[in-house]
Coordinates of C-alpha atoms in Angstrom, one line a residue:
X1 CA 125.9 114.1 178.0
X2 CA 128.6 115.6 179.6
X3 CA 128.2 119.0 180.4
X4 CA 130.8 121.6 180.1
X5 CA 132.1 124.3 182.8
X6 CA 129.5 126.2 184.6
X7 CA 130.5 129.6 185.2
X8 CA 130.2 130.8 188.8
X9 CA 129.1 134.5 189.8
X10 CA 131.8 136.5 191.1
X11 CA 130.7 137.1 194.9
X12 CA 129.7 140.2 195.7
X13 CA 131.9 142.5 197.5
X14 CA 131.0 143.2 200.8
X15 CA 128.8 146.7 201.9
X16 CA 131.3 149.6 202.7
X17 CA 129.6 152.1 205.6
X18 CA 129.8 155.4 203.9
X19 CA 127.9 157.2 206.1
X20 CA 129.6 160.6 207.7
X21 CA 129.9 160.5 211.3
X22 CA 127.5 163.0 211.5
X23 CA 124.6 161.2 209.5
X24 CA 125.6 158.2 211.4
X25 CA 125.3 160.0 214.8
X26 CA 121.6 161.5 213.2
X27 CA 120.5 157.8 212.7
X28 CA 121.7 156.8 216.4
X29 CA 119.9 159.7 218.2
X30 CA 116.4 158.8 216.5
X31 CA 113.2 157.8 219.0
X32 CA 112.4 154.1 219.0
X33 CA 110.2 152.8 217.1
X34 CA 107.8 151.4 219.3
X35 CA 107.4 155.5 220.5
X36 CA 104.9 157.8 218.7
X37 CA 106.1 160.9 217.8
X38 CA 105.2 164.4 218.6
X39 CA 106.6 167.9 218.1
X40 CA 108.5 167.9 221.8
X41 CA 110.0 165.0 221.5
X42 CA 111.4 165.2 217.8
X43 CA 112.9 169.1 218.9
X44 CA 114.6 167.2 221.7
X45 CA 116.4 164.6 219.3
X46 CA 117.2 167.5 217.4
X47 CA 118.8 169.2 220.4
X48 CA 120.1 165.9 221.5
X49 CA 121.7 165.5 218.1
X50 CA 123.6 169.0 218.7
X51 CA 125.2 168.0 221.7
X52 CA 126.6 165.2 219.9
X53 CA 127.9 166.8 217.7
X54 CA 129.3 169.3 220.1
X55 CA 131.1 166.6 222.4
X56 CA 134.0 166.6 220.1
X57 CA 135.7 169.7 218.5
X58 CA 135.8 170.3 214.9
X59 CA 139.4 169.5 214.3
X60 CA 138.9 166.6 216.1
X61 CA 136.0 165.8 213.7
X62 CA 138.0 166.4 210.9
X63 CA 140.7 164.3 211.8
X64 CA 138.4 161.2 213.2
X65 CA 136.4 161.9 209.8
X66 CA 140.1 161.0 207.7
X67 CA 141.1 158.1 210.4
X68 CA 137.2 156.9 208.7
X69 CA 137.8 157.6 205.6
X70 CA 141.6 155.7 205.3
X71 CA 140.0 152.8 207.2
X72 CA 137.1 151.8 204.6
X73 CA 139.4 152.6 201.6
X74 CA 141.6 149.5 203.1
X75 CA 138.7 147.3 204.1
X76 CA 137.7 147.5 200.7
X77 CA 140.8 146.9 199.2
X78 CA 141.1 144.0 201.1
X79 CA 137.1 143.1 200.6
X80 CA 136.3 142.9 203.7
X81 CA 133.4 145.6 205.5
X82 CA 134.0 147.8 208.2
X83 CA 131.2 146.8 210.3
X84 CA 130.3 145.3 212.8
X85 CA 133.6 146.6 214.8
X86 CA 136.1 143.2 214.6
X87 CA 138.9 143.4 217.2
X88 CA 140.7 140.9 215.0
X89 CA 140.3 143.0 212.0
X90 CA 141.2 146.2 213.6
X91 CA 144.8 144.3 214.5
X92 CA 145.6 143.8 211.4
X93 CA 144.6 147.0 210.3
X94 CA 147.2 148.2 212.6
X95 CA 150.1 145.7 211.5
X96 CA 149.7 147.5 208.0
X97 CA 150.0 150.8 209.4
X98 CA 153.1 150.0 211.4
X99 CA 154.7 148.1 208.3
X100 CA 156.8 150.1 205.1
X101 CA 155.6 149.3 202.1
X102 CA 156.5 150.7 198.6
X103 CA 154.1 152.9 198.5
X104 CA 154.1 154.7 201.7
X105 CA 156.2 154.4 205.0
X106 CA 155.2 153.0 208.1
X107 CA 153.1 155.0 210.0
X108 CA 154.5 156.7 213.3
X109 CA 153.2 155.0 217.1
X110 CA 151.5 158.4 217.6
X111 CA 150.0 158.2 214.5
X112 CA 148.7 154.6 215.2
X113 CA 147.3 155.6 218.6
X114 CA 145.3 158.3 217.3
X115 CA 144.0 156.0 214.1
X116 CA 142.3 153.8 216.8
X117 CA 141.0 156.6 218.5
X118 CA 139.2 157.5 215.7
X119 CA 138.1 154.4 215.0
X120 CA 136.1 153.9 218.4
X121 CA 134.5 157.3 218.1
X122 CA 133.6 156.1 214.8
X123 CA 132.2 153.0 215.5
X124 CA 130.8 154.5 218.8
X125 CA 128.7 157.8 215.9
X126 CA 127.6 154.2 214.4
X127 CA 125.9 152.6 217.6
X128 CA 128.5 149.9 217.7
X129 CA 131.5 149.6 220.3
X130 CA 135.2 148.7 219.5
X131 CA 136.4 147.0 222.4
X132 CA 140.0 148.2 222.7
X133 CA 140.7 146.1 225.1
X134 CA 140.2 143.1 223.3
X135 CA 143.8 140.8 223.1
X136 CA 144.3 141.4 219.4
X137 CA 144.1 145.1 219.7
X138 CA 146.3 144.8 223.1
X139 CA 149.1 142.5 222.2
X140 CA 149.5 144.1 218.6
X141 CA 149.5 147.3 219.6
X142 CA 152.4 146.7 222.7
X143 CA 154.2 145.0 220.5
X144 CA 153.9 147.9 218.1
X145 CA 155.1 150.5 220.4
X146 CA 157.7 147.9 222.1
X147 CA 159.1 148.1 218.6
X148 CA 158.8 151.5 217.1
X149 CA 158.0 153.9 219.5
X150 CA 160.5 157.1 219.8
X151 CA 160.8 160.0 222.3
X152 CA 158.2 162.7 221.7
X153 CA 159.8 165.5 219.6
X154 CA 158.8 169.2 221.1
X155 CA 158.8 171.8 219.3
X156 CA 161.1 174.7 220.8
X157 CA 160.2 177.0 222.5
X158 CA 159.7 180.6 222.0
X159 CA 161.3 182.4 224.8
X160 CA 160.8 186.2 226.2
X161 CA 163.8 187.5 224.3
X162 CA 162.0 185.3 221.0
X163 CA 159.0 187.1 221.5
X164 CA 160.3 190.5 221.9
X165 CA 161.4 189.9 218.7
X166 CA 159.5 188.6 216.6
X167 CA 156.8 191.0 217.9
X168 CA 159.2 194.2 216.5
X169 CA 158.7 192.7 213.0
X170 CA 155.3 193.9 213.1
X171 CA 153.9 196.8 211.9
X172 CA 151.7 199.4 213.5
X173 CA 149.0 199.0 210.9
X174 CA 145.5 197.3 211.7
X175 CA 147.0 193.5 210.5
X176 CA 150.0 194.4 213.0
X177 CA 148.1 195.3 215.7
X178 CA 146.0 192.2 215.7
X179 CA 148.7 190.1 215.0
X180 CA 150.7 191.6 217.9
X181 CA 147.9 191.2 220.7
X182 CA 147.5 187.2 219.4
X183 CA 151.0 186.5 220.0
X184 CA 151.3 188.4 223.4
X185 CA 147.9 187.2 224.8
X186 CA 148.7 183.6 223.7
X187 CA 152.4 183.8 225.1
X188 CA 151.0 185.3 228.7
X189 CA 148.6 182.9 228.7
X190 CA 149.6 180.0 227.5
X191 CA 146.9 179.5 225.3
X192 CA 146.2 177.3 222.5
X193 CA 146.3 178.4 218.7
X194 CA 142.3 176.9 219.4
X195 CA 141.7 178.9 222.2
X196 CA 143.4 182.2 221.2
X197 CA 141.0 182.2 218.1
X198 CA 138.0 181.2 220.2
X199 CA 137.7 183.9 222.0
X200 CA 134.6 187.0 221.7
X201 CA 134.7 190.1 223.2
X202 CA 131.9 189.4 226.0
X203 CA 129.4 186.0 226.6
X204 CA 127.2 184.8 224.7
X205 CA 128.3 187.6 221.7
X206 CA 128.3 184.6 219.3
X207 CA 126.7 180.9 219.1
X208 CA 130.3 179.3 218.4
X209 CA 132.5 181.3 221.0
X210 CA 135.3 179.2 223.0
X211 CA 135.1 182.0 225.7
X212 CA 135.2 185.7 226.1
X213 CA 137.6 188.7 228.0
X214 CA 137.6 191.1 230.7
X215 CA 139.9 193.7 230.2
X216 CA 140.1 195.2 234.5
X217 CA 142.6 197.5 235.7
X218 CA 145.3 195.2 236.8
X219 CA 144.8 192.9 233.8
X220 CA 142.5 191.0 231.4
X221 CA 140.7 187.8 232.2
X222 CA 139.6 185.1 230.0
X223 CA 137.2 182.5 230.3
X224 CA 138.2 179.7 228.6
X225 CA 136.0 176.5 227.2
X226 CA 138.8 173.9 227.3
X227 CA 138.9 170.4 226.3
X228 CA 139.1 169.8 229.5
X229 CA 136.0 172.1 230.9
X230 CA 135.8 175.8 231.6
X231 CA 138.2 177.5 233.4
X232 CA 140.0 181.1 234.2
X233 CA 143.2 182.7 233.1
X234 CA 144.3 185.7 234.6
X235 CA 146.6 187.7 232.4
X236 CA 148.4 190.6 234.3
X237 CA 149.8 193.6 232.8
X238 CA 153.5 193.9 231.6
X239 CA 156.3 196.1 232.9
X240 CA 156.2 198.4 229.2
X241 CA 153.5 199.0 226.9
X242 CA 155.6 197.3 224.1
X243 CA 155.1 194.1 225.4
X244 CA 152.1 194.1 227.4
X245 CA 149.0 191.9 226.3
X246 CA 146.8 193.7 227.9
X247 CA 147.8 197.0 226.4
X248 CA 147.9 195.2 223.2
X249 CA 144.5 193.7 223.4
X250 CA 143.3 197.5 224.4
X251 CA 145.2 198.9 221.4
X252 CA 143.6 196.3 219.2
X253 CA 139.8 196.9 220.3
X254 CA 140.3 201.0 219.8
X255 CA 141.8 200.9 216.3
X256 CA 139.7 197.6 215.2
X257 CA 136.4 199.6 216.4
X258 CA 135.4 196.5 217.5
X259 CA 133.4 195.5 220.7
X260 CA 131.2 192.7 219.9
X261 CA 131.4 189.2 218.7
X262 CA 134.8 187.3 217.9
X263 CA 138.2 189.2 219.1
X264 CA 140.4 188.1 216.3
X265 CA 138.7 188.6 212.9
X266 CA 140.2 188.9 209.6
X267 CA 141.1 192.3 207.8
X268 CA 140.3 193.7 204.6
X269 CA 142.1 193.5 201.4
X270 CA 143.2 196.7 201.5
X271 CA 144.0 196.8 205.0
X272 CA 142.2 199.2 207.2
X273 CA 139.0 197.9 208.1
X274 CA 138.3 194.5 210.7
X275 CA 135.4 192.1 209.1
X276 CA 133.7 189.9 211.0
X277 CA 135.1 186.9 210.1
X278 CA 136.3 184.6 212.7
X279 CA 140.3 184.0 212.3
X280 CA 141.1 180.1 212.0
X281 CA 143.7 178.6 214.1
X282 CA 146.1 178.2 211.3
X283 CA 146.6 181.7 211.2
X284 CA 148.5 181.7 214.7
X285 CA 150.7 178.6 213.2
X286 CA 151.2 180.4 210.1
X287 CA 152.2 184.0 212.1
X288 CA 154.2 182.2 214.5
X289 CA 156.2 180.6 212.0
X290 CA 156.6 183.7 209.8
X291 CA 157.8 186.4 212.6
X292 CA 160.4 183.3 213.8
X293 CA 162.0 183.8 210.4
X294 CA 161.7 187.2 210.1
X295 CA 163.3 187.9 214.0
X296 CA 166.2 185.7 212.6
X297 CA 165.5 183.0 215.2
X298 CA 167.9 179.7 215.2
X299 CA 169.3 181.7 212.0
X300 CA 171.7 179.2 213.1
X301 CA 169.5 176.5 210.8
X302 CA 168.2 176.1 207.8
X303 CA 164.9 178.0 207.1
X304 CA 162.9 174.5 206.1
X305 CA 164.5 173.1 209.6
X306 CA 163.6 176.6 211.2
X307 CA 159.8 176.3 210.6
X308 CA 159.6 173.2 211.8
X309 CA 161.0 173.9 215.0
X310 CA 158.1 175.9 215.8
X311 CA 154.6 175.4 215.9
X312 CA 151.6 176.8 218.2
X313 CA 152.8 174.8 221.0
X314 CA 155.7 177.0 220.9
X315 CA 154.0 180.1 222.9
X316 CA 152.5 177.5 225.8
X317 CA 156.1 175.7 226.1
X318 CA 157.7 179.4 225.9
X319 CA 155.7 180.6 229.1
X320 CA 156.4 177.4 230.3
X321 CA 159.8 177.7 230.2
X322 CA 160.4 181.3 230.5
X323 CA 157.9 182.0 234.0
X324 CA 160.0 182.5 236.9
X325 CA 157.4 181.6 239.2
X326 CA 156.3 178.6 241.5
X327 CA 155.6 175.8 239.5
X328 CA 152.2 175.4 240.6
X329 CA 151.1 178.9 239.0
X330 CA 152.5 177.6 235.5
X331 CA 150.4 174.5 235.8
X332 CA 147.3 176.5 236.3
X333 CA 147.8 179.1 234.3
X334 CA 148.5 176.3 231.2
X335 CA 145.2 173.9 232.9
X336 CA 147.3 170.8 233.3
X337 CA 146.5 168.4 235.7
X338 CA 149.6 167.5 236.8
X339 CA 153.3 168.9 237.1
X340 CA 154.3 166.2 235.3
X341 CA 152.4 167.0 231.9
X342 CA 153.8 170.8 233.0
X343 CA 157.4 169.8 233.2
X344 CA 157.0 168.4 229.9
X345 CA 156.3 172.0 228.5
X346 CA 159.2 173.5 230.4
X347 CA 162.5 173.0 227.8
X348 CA 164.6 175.2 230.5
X349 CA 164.8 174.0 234.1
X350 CA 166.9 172.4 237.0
X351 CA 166.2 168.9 236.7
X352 CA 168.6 168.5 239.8
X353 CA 166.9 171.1 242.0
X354 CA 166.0 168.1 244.4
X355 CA 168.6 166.1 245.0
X356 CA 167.3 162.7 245.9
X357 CA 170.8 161.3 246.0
X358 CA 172.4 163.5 248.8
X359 CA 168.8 163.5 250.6
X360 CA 169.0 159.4 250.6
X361 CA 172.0 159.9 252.0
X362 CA 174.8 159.4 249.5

C-alpha cells in the first residue's frame, strides 16, 4: 500500500540569548560548584559583581546594551543564535551593516567599529570571547573601512569670544547661575559633558560621584575619575568676574545654599530652590546648543545646520583651540596622552610652525 506524504516538523528555531548584560555578568561571577558556600564568600561575589558592573560607564552600558539588542534581532531573523561567539558569523553581520538596503542605509565605519565593540563586551558579560582577530573579522572589516571610511567630522569649536556670548544670554536667576558656572567650568577645564555633571562638592559626598572641587584662593581644583583613571585639573581664576569659573562656581554654591553632595542639580518648577537631583549630561548638550542659537553664533547658517555644529565636545575643542599656552599644558589639562589626539581638538593653529622643508634643507 503506498503511502502518502509524511509531513515533516518544522525545525525549531534556534535559542536567542536574552539575557541583559547585567544578569549575564551575575551568572559569570557565581562560586563554582564544586565550592560550598558561606556568608563571606557569597558577599564577595556580590561585591565582585559591583565592580563589574562598574568597569564600564553607564552610557557605555546603554549603548553596548543596543549594539546587543540589534545583534539578536538579526540572528533571529536570519535563524541563526548568537552564541557561542562565531567569527564567521560576526563578518557577515558586519557586511549587512556596511550594505544599503531599503529599509535603512548603510551604517557608518565608526558606527561599525563600535557595534563590534559591543559585541566583545557582550560576549565577554556572557563568559565567552569574540576573537577579533580572527581573519573573517580582519579582512571584512579592512575592506570595510578601505571602502567607506571618511574623515572624522568635529564639531566646531566654541571659542572665548563664543563663550562670552553665549554666557550673556543667561540670566541672573538660580537656573542662570548654574547654567553659567557649567559652561565656564567645563570651557576652563576642558571637561566632558560626563565629567562636568559628575562632579560633588567634597569626597565621598555621594556613592556615584565622578569627582569632587576645591575652591583655593588662586583657583578651584577638581579631581576627576576619568575613563582613563583619576587625575587633577587645575582651574585658575579669570581676569573679570563676568567670566571667571571660579567666581562662577562661588556664585553658584552661595545662591544654590548648597555645600554637600552633587554640584550641578536640577531646579524647581518654579525656579528658586536647587533639589538634589543629579543633572544628566544631556543637559550640557542641550544648554550648549541653546545659548549657541541664542548668542547668534554661525547666524551665518541655518538653525538645524547650527545645532549640529555643536555638541559637548565643543567646550574641550574651544580651550583647545583658544589656550595660548604651550602645548603640553593643553594636553594635560584635557588628559590626552599624546599631542597628537590634542592637536586633533585644536581647530585653530599653525600647522607650518615647524618647518620640516627649510630645516631638511630645501
Amino acid at each position: 500500500m503506498e503511502q502518502g506524504p509524511q509531513m515533516v516538523k518544522p525545525a525549531k528555531p534556534p535559542k536567542q540569548d536574552t539575557r541583559t548584560a547585567a544578569h549575564a555578568a551575575d551568572t559569570a561571577l557565581a562560586l563554582p560548584t564544586d565550592v560550598a558556600g558561606s556568608g563571606n564568600l557569597e558577599r564577595l561575589v556580590d561585591t565582585a559583581r559591583t565592580y563589574a558592573q562598574a568597569a564600564a560607564s553607564d552610557n557605555t552600558r546603554k549603548a553596548y546594551a543596543r549594539d546587543w539588542a540589534h545583534f539578536t534581532r538579526w540572528c533571529r531573523m536570519k535563524g541563526i543564535s548568537p552564541l557561542p561567539a562565531a567569527p564567521a558569523m560576526i563578518a557577515l553581520y558586519l557586511t549587512d551593516l556596511a550594505t544599503p538596503t531599503d529599509n535603512s542605509p548603510a551604517r557608518s565605519v565608526s558606527t561599525i567599529e563600535r557595534r563590534l565593540s559591543g559585541l566583545g563586551w557582550n560576549y565577554a558579560q556572557r563568559g565567552d570571547t569574540l576573537d577579533r582577530k580572527d581573519w573573517h573579522i580582519v579582512s571584512v572589516l579592512a575592506g570595510i573601512k578601505r571602502k567607506h571610511a571618511r574623515p572624522p567630522v568635529q564639531k566646531e569649536a566654541i571659542l572665548a569670544q563664543d563663550i562670552r556670548a553665549m554666557i550673556a544670554t543667561l540670566p541672573y536667576d538660580l537656573r542662570g547661575l548654574r547654567d553659567r558656572a557649567i559652561l565656564l567650568l567645563g570651557y576652563a577645564g576642558g571637561l566632558r559633558r560626563s565629567e562636568i555633571v559628575a562632579l560633588d562638592f567634597a569626597r565621598d559626598d555621594t556613592p556615584d560621584n565622578g569627582g569632587w572641587v576645591e575652591i583655593l584662593d588662586q583657583g578651584v581644583v577638581l579631581t576627576l575619575n576619568t575613563k582613563t583613571g583619576w587625575r587633577e585639573v587645575e582651574v585658575a581664576r579669570g581676569s573679570s568676574e563676568q567670566t571667571c569659573p571660579v567666581h562662577a562656581l562661588e556664585q553658584w554654591r552661595h545662591y544654590s545654599k548648597r555645600d554637600f553632595g552633587p554640584l550641578f542639580v536640577r531646579i524647581s518648577r518654579d525656579g528658586n530652590r536647587a533639589l538634589d537631583a543629579r543633572l544628566s549630561d544631556k543637559h550640557v548638550a542641550r544648554l550648549i546648543k541653546q545659548t549657541v542659537l541664542d548668542a547668534g553664533i554661525r547666524s551665518d547658517l541655518p538653525e538645524k545646520e547650527r545645532l549640529a555644529l555643536y555638541s559637548g565636545h565643543s567646550l574641550r575643542a574651544g580651550l583647545a583651540s583658544s589656550a595660548e599656552a604651550d602645548e603640553r599644558h593643553v594636553q594635560h589639562q584635557l588628559g590626552h596622552t599624546s599631542a597628537e589626539m590634542t592637536r586633533r581638538y585644536q581647530r585653530r593653529r599653525d600647522r607650518f610652525r615647524v618647518n620640516l622643508t627649510k630645516a631638511a634643507g630645501l
